[in-house]
Coordinates of C-alpha atoms in Angstrom, one line a residue:
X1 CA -21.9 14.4 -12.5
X2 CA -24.9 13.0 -11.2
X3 CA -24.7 9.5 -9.8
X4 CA -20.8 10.0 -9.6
X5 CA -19.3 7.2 -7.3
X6 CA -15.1 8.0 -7.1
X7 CA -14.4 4.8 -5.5
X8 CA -16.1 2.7 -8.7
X9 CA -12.8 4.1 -11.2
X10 CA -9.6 3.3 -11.7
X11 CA -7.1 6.0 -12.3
X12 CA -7.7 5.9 -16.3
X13 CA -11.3 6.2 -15.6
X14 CA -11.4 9.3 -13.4
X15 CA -9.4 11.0 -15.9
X16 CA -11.2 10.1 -18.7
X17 CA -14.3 11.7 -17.0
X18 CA -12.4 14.9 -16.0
X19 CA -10.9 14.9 -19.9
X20 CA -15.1 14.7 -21.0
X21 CA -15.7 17.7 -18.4
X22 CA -17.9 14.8 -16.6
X23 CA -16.7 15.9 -13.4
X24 CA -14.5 18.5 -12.6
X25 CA -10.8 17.8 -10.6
X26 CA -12.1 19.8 -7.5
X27 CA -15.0 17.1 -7.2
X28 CA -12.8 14.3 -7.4
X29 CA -10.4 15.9 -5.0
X30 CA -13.4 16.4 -2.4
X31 CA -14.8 12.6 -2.8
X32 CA -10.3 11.6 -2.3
X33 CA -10.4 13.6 1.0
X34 CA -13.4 12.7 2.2
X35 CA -12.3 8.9 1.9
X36 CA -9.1 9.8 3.4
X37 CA -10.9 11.0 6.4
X38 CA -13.4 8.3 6.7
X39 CA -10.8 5.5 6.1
X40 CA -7.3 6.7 7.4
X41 CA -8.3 6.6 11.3
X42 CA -8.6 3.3 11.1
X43 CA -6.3 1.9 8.7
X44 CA -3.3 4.9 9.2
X45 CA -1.8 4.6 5.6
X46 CA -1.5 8.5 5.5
X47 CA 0.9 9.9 7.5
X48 CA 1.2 14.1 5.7
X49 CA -1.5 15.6 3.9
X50 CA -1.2 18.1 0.8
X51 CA -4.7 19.1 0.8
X52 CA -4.1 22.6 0.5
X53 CA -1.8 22.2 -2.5
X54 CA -4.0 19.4 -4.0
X55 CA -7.0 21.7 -4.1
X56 CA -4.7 24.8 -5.5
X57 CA -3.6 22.2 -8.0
X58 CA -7.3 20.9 -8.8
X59 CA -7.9 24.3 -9.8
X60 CA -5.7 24.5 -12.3
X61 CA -4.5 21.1 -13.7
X62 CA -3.8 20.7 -17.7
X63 CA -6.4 18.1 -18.4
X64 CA -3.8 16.8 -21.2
X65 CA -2.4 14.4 -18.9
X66 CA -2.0 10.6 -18.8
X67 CA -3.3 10.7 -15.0
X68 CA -4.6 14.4 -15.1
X69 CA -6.6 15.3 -12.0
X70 CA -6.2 11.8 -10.4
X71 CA -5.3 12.3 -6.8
X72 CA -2.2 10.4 -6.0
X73 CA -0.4 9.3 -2.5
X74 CA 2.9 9.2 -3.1
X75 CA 5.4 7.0 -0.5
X76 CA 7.7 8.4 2.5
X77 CA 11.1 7.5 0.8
X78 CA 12.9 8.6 -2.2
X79 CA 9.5 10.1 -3.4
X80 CA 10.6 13.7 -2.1
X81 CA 8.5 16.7 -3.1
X82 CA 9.9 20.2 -3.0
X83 CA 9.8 21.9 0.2
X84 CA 7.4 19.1 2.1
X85 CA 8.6 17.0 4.8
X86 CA 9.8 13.2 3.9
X87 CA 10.6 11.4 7.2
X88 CA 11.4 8.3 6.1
X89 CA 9.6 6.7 9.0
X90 CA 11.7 7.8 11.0
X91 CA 11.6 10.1 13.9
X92 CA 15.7 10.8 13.3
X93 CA 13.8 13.1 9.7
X94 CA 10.8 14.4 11.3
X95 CA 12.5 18.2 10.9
X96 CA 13.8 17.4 7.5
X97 CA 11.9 18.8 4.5
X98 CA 13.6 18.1 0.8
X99 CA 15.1 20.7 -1.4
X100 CA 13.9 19.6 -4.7
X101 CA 11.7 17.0 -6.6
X102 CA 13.1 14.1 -6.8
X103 CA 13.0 13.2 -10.5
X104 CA 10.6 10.3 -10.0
X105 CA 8.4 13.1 -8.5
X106 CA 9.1 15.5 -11.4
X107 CA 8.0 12.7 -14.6
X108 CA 4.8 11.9 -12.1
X109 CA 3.9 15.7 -12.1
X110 CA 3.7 15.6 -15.7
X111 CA 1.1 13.0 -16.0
X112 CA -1.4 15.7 -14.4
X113 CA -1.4 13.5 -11.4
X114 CA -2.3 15.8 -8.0
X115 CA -0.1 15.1 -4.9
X116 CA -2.4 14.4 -2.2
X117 CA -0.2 13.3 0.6
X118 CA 2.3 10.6 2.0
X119 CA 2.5 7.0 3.1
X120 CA 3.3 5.2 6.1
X121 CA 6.4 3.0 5.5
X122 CA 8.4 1.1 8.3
X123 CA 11.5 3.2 9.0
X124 CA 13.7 3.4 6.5
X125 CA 11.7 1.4 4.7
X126 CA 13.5 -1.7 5.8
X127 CA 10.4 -4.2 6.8
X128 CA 8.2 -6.8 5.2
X129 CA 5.7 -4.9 7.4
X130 CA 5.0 -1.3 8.2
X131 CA 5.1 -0.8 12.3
X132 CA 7.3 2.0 12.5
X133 CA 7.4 3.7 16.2
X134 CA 7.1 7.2 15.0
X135 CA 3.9 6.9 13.3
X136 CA 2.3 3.8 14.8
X137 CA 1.4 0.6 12.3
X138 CA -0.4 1.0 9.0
X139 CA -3.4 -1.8 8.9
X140 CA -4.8 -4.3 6.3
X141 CA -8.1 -3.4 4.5
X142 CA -9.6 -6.9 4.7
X143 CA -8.6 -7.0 8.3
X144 CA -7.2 -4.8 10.2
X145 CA -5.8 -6.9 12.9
X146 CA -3.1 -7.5 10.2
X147 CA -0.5 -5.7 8.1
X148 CA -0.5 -4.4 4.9
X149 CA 2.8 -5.3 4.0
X150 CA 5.8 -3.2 3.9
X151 CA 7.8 -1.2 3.2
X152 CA 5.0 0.2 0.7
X153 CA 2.6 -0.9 3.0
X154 CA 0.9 2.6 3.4
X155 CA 0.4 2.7 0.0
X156 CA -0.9 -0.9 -0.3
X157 CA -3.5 0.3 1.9
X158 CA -4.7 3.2 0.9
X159 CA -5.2 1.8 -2.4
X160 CA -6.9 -1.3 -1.3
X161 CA -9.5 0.5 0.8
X162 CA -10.3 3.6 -2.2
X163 CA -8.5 6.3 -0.5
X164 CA -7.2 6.6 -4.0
X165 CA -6.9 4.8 -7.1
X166 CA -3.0 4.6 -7.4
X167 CA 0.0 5.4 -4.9
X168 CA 4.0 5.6 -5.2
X169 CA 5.6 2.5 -4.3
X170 CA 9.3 1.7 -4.7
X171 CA 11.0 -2.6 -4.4
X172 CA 14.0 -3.0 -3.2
X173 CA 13.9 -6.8 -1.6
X174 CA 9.5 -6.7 -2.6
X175 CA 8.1 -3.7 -1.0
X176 CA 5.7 -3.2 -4.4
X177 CA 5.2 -7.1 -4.6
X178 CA 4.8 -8.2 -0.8
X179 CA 1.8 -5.3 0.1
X180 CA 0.5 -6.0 -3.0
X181 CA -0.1 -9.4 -2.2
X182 CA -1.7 -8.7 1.3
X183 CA -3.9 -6.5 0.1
X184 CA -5.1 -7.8 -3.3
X185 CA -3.5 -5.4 -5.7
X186 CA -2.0 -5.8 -9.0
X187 CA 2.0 -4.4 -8.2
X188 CA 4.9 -4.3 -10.7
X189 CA 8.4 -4.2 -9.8
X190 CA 10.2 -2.3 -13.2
X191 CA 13.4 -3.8 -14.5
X192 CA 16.4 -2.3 -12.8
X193 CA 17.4 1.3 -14.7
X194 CA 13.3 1.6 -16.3
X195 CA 12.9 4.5 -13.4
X196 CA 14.4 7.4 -12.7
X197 CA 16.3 7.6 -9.5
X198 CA 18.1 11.0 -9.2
X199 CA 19.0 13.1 -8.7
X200 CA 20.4 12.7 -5.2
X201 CA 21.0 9.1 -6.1
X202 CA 22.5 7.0 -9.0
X203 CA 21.1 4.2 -7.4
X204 CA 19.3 2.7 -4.7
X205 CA 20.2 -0.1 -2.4
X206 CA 23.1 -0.9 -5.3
X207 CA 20.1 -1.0 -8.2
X208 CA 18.3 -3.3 -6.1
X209 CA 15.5 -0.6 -5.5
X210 CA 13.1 1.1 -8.0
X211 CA 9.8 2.7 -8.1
X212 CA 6.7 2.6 -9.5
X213 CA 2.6 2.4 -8.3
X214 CA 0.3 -0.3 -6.5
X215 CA -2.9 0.0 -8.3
X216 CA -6.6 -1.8 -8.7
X217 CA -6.0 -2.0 -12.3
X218 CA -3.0 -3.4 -14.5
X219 CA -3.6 -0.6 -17.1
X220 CA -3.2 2.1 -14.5
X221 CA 0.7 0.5 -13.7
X222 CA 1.1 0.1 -17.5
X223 CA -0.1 3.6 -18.2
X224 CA 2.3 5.2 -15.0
X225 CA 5.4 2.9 -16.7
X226 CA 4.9 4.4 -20.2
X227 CA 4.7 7.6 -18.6
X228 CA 8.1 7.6 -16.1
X229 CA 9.8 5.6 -18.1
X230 CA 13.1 7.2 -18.3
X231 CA 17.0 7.3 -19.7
X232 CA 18.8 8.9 -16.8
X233 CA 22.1 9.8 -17.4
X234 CA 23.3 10.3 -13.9
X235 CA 22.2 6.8 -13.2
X236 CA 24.4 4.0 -12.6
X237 CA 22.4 1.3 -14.3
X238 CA 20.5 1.8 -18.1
X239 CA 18.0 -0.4 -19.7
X240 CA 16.5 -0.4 -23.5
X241 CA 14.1 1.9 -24.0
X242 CA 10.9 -0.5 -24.5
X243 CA 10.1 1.0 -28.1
X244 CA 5.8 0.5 -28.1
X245 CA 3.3 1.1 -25.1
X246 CA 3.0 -0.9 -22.2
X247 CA -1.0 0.3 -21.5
X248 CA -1.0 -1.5 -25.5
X249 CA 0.0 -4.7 -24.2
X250 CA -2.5 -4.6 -21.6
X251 CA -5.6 -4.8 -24.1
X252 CA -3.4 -7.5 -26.0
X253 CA -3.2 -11.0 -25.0
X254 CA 0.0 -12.9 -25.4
X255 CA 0.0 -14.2 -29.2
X256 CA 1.9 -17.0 -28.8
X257 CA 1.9 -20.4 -26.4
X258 CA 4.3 -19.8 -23.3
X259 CA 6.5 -22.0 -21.8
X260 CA 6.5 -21.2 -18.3
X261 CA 7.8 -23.1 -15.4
X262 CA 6.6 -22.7 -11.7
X263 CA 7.7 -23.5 -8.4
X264 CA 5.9 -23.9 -4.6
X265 CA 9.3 -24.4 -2.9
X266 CA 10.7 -21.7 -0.7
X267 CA 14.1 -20.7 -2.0
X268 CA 15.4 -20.8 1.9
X269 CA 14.0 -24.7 1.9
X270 CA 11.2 -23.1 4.6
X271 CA 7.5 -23.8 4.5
X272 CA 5.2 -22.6 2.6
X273 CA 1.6 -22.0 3.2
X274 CA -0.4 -24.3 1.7
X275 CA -2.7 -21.6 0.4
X276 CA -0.1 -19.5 -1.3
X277 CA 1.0 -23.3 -2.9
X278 CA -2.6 -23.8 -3.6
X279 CA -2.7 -20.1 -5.2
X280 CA 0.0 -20.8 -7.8
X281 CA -0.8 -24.2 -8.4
X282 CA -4.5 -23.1 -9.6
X283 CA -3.2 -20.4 -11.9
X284 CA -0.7 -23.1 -13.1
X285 CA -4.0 -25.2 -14.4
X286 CA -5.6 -22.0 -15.3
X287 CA -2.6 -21.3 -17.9
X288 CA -2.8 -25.2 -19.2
X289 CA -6.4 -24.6 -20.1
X290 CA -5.5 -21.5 -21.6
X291 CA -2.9 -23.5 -24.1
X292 CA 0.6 -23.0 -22.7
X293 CA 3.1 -25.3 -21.9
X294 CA 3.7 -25.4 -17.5
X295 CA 6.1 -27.2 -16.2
X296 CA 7.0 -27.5 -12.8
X297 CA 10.9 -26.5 -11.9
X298 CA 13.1 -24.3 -9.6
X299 CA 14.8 -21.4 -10.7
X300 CA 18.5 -22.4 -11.4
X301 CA 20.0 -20.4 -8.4
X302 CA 21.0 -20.7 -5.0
X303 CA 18.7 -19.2 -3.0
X304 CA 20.8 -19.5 0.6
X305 CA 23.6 -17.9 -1.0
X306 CA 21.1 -14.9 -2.4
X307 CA 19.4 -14.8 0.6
X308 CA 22.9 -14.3 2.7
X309 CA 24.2 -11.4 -0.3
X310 CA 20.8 -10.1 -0.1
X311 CA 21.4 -9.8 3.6
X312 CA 25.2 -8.0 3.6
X313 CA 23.9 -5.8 1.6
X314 CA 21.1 -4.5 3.6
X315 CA 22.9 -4.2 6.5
X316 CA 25.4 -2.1 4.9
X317 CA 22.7 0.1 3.5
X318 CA 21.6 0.4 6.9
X319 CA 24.7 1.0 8.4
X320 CA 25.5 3.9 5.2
X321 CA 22.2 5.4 6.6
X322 CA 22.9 5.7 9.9
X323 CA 26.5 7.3 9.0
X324 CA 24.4 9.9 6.9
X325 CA 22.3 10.9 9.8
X326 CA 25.2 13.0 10.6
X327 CA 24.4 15.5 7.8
X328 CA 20.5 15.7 9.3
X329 CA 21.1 15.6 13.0
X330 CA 24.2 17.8 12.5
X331 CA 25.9 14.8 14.8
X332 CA 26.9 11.9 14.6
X333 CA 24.0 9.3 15.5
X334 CA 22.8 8.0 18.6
X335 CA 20.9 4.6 19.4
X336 CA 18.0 6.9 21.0
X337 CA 17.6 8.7 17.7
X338 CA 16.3 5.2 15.7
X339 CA 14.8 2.0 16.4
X340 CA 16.9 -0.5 18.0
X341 CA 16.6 -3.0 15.5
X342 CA 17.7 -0.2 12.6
X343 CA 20.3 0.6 15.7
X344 CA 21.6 -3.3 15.8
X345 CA 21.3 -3.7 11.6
X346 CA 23.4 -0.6 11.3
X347 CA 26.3 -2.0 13.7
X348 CA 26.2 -5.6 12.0
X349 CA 26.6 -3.1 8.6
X350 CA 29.8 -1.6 10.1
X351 CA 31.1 -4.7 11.4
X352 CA 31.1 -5.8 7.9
X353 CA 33.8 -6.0 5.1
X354 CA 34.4 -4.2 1.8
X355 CA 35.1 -7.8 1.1
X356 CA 31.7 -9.6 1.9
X357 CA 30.4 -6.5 0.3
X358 CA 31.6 -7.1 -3.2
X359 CA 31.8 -10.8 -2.9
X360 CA 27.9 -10.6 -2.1
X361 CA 27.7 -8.6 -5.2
X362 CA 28.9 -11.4 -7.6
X363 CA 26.1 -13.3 -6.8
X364 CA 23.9 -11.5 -7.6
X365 CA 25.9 -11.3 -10.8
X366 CA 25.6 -15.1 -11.0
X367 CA 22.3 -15.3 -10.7
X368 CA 21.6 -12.8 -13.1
X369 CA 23.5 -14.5 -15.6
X370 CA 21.6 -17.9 -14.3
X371 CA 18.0 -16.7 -15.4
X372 CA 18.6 -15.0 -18.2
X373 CA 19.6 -18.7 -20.0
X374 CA 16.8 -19.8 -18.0
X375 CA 14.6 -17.3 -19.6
X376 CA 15.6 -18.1 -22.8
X377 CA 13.9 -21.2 -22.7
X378 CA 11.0 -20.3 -20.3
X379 CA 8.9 -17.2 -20.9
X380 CA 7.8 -16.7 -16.9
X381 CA 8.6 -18.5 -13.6
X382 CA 5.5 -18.1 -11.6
X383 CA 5.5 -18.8 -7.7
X384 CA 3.8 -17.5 -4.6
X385 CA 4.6 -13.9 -3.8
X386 CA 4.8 -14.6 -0.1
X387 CA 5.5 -18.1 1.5
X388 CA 2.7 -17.0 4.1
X389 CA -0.4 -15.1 4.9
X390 CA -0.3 -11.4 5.9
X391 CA 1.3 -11.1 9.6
X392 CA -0.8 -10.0 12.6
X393 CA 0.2 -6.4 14.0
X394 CA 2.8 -6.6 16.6
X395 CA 3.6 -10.6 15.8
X396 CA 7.0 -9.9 13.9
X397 CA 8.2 -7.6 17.1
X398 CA 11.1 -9.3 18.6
X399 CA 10.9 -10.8 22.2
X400 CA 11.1 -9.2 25.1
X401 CA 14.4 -11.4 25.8
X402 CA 15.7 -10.3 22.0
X403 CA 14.6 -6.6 22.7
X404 CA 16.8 -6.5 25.8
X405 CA 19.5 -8.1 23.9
X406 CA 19.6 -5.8 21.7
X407 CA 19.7 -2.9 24.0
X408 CA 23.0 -4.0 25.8
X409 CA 24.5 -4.9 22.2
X410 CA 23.6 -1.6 21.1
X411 CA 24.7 0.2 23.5
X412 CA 28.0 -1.7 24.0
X413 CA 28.3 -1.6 20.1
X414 CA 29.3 -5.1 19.8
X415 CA 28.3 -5.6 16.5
X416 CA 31.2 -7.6 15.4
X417 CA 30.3 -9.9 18.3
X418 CA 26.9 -9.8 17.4
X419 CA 28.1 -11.4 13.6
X420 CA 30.1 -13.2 14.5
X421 CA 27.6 -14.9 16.8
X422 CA 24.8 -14.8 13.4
X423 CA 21.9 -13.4 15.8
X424 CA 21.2 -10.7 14.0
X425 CA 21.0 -12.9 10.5
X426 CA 19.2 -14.9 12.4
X427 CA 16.3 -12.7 13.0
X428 CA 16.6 -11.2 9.4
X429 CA 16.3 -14.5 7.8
X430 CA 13.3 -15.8 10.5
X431 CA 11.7 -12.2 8.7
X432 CA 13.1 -13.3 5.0
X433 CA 11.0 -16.8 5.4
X434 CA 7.9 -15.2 5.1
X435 CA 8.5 -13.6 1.7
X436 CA 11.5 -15.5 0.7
X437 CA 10.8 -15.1 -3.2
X438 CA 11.0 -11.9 -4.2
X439 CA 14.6 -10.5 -3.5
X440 CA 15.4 -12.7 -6.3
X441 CA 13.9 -10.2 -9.3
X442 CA 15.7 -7.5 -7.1
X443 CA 19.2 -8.6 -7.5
X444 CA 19.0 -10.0 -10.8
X445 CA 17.2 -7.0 -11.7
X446 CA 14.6 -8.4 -13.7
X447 CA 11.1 -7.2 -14.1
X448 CA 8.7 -9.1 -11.8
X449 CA 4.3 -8.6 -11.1
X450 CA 2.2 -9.7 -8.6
X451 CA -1.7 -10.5 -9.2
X452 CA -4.3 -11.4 -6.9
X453 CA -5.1 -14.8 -8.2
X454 CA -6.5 -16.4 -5.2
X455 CA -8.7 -15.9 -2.2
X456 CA -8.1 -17.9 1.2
X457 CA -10.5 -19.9 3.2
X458 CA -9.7 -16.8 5.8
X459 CA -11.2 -14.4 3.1
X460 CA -7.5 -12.8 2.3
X461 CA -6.2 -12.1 -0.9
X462 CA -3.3 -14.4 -1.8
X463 CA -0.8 -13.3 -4.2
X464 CA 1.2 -14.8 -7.3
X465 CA 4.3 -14.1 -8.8
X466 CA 5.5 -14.2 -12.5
X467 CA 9.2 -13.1 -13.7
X468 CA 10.2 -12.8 -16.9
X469 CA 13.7 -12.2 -18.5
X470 CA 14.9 -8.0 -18.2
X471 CA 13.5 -5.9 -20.3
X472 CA 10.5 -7.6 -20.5
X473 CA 7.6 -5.9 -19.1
X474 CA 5.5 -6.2 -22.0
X475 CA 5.2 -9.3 -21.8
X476 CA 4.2 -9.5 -18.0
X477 CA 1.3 -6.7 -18.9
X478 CA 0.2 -8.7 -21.8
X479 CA -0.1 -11.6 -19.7
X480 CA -1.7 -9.7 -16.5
X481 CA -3.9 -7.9 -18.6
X482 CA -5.3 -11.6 -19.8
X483 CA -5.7 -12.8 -16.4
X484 CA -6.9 -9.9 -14.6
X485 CA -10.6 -11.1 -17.0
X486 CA -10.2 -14.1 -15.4
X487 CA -12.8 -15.0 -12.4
X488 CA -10.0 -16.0 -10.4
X489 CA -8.8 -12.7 -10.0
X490 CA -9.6 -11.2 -6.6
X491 CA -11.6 -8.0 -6.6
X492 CA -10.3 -5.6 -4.6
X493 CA -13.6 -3.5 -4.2
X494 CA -14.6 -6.9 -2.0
X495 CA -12.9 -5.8 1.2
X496 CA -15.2 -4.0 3.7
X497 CA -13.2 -0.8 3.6
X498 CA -14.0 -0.7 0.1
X499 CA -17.5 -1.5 0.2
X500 CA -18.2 1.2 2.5
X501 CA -19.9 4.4 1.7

């Protein structure tokens, strides 16, 4: 196809022109490499590359598919693909390669979508922000003296910059929603049970997790969702099946006037950056001039409490992780063989009870219960995605004094000490107070988007967040889809990465 410019298309597009025989899958594939060559030096979003299997797979793709021929990155956790390497981010997985699809992997495949490689994530995929050791940090687009986000912050990037039009993401505390943000992309976090998780898992981080896409377009999330949605009976949690189609929704705007309340105020009582308040309060207008009711209110939960359940359960995720390693390494774990911040999380884990386990679990219970009354009165609750800008690389790195800390307490293993003495929640709720809203859709389970809605005096992409009640994606694609016409949405294709030949 003469003229052809890959970059200029969404994932929708590029099929449609393969579907018309417009251009052919191996063209497309060439342009995805070549950008992934130009790009990743710089920005180091890709971490494994599939090009020979991508090009054996160009070849011969069914052109039937939703996505068919659209090159794909797909993320280095719980994304595993047959006989390729998944690491995790983590040097502790560098030998391991997985023994199946996992089934997210195998409802992507049918979409026609071509595997072209992996993304950077921050080990285990346990960061705001993706600096893991083993790989070295992934970089922001629209500057890359700053992060992309985490843990899907590979992905993030390699969208935002047109390495490719869509990548696998998965949200288990806002690792869709937080990358999303930094890098001006439209990211939805599924309601808890829409994906498939199996089959070596029933659930992840206790249902908190799921997966999905960061894309440039809404109808490219929508169109994936429809796709993967799933009833998995080896899952622990289940949702409706949503009955019409979510790409549907996107053409349609919302047919009724929405009540929708909207908040500026950290959870955690922290600041918040006056541009991410200045980003929801502009979309707030924007929705009064489009005829709905805004109000301005707090979601009727505790957000300390959340934040502190939120908390136990991470570390006992990490500490279950670390205990696993035994069935990679063949051994038991070591400090040396993982970060010593995963190292210290992990002990903190151990050192706590079934007890705070399961009490922490009520709450989110609670707060479930909580916003789905709430939502029967309003339709969305809208409010930053992240209380602050992106991070500069290396700024979240604890001290030097914090660093050597941890090194005697890991090698002591005084993690009981180290709870009892709150250091270690400490330092994960300093990280928390940078994106303290999103854990909330992730333990009630609810469905939850980020748009980019806003553009900072510093040229960044600011993101905002709407929730609605579970279940109710539609209604969060209806309304994206409306906004994403709106001149206040950020283009991504503005960023220099982007704008480059």
């Amino acid at each position: 196809m003469e003229g052809f410019v890959y970059k200029n298309y969404d994932g929708l597009g590029l099929s449609e022109l393969m579907k018309k025989k417009e251009v052919h899958p191996k063209e497309v594939l060439i342009e995805t490499i070549k950008t992934i060559e130009m790009h990743n030096p710089k920005l180091n979003a890709v971490i494994n590359k599939f090009y020979e299997k991508a090009e054996k797979m160009a070849e011969n793709v069914d052109l039937t598919g939703t996505f068919a021929g659209v090159p794909m990155l797909v993320k280095d956790i719980a994304q595993e693909i047959e006989g390729e390497r998944i690491t995790l981010g983590s040097k502790a997985y560098l030998n391991y390669k997985a023994k199946a699809d996992s089934n997210y992997i195998k409802n992507v495949r049918k979409t026609g979508a071509i595997f072209v490689g992996q993304t950077n994530i921050p080990e285990f995929a346990l960061m705001g922000i993706t600096e893991p050791k083993v790989y070295g940090p992934a970089r922001n687009p629209w500057n890359t003296e700053l992060t992309p986000g985490g843990s899907s912050g590979g992905s993030a990037a390699a969208v935002a910059s047109g390495m490719v039009p869509i990548a696998g993401a998965n949200d288990g505390g806002g690792s869709i929603r937080i990358p999303g943000a930094y890098c001006g992309l439209f990211g939805m976090k599924p309601t808890r049970g829409r994906t498939p998780v199996g089959p070596f898992y029933g659930r992840y981080w206790q249902g908190a997790s799921v997966d999905l896409i960061l894309s440039r377009s809404v109808r490219d999330s929508a169109a994936m969702l429809d796709a993967i949605s799933v009833y998995e009976k080896g899952a622990a949690f289940h949702v409706l099946p949503y009955q019409g189609s979510y790409l549907n929704q996107v053409q349609v705007p919302p047919d009724k006037k929405l009540n929708i309340a909207f908040s500026v105020q950290s959870p955690l009582g922290t600041d918040v950056h006056p541009e991410c308040k200045e980003a929801v309060i502009n979309t707030a207008r924007y929705l009064e001039s489009l005829g709905h009711n805004v109000i301005e209110m707090e979601a009727p939960v505790n957000g300390k409490k959340l934040s502190h359940s939120y908390l136990t359960m991470y570390f006992g995720e990490v500490a279950a992780v670390l205990a696993s390693l035994k069935e990679i390494l063949g051994r038991k774990a070591r400090m040396s063989d993982v970060e010593t911040t995963t190292w210290i999380l992990g002990l903190v884990g151990k050192a706590t009870s079934a007890e705070e386990f399961v009490l922490s679990l009520r709450e989110w219970d609670i707060a479930a219960m909580a916003m789905e009354n709430f939502h029967e009165t309003y339709d969305f609750y809208l409010t930053p995605t992240t209380a602050m800008l992106a991070a500069k690389i290396g700024e979240l790195e604890p001290s030097s004094s914090e660093k050597r800390l941890m090194q005697v307490a890991g090698n002591l293993r005084i993690g009981g000490i180290l709870k009892k003495m709150g250091i270690v929640e400490e330092v994960a709720e300093n990280n928390l107070k940078r994106t303290p809203f999103t854990q909330l859709a992730n333990l009630t389970g609810q469905p939850a988007i980020t748009i980019p809605f806003h553009l900072s005096k510093e040229g960044l992409p600011v993101g905002v967040q709407f929730m609605a009640a579970k279940g109710r994606e539609d209604l969060l694609y209806s309304l994206a889809g409306q906004l994403e016409q709106s001149s206040l949405w950020v283009p991504v294709q503005t960023n220099r990465f982007f704008k480059e030949a």
